[in-house]
PDB file of C-alpha atoms in Angstrom:
ATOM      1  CA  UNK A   1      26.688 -26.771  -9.709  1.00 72.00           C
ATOM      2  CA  UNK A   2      27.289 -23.118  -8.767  1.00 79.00           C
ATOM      3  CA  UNK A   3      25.309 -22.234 -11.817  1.00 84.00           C
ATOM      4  CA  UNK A   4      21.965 -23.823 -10.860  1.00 84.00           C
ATOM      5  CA  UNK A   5      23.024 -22.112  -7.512  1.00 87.00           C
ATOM      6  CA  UNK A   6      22.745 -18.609  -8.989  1.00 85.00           C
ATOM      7  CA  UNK A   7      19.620 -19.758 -11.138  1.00 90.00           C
ATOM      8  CA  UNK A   8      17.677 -20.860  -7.988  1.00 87.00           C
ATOM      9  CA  UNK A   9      19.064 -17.786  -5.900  1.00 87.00           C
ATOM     10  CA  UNK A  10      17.984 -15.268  -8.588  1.00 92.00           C
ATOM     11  CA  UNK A  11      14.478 -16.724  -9.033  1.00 90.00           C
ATOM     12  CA  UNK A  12      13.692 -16.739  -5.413  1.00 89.00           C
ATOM     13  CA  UNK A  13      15.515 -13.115  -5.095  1.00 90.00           C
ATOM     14  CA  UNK A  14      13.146 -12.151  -8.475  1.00 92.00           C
ATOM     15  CA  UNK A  15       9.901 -13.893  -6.528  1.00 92.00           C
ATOM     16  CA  UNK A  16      10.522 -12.507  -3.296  1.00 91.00           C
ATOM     17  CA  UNK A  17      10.663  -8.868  -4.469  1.00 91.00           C
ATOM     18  CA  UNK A  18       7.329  -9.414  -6.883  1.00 94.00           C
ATOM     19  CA  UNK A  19       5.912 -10.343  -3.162  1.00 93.00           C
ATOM     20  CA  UNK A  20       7.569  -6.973  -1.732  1.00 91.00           C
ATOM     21  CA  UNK A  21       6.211  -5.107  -4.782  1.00 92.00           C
ATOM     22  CA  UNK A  22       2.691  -6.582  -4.266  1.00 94.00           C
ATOM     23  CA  UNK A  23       2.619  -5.754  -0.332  1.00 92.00           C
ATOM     24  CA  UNK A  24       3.960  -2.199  -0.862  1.00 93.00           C
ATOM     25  CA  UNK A  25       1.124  -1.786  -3.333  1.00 93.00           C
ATOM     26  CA  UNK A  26      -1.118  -2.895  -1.653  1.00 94.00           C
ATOM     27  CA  UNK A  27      -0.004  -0.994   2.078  1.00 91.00           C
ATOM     28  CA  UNK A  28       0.170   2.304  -0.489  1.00 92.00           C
ATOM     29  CA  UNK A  29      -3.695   1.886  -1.848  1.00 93.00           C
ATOM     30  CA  UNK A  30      -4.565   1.183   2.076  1.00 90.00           C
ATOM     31  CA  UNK A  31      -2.799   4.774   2.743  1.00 91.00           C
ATOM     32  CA  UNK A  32      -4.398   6.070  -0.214  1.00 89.00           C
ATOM     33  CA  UNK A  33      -7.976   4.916   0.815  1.00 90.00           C
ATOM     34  CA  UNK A  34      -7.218   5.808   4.497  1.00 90.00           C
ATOM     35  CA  UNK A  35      -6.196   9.299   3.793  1.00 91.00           C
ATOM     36  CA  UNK A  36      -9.475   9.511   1.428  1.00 89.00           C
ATOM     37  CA  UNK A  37     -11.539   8.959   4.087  1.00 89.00           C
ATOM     38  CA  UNK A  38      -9.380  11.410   6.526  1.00 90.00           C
ATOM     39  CA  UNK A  39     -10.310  13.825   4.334  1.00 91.00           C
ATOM     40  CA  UNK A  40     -14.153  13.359   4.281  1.00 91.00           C
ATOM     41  CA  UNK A  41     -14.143  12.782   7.584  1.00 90.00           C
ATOM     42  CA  UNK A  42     -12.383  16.188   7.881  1.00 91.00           C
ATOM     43  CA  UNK A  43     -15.035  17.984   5.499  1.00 90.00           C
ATOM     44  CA  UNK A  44     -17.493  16.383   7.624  1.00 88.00           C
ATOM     45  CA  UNK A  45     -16.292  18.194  10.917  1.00 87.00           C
ATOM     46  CA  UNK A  46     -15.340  21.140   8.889  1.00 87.00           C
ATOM     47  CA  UNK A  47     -19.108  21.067   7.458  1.00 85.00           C
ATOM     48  CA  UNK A  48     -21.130  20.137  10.937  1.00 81.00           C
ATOM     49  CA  UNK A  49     -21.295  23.279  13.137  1.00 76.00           C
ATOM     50  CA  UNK A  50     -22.968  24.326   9.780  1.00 71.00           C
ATOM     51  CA  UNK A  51     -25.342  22.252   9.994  1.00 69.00           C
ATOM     52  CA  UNK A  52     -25.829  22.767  13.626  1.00 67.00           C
ATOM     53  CA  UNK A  53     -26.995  26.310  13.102  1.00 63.00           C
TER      54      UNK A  53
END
């Protein structure tokens, strides 16, 4: 009994951190693409008064 108890503790622990793996990839390509457009949006302003002239 305690052995199926382990089984179906490790396979939702193994699950549930394939779900945490999956979210923190996907919140890290969200901070990726964020920061990516940050940093246009940064060249932009940096790049504007030029254009103003």
């Amino acid at each position: 009994m305690l052995n199926i108890k382990v089984s179906i503790i490790e396979a939702v622990d193994s699950k549930l951190s394939k779900e945490i793996a999956k979210v923190t990839t996907e919140v890290a390509e969200v901070k990726i693409t964020l920061s990516w457009h940050h940093m246009i949006i940064k060249a932009f302003i940096a790049l504007f008064p030029a254009y103003k002239k």
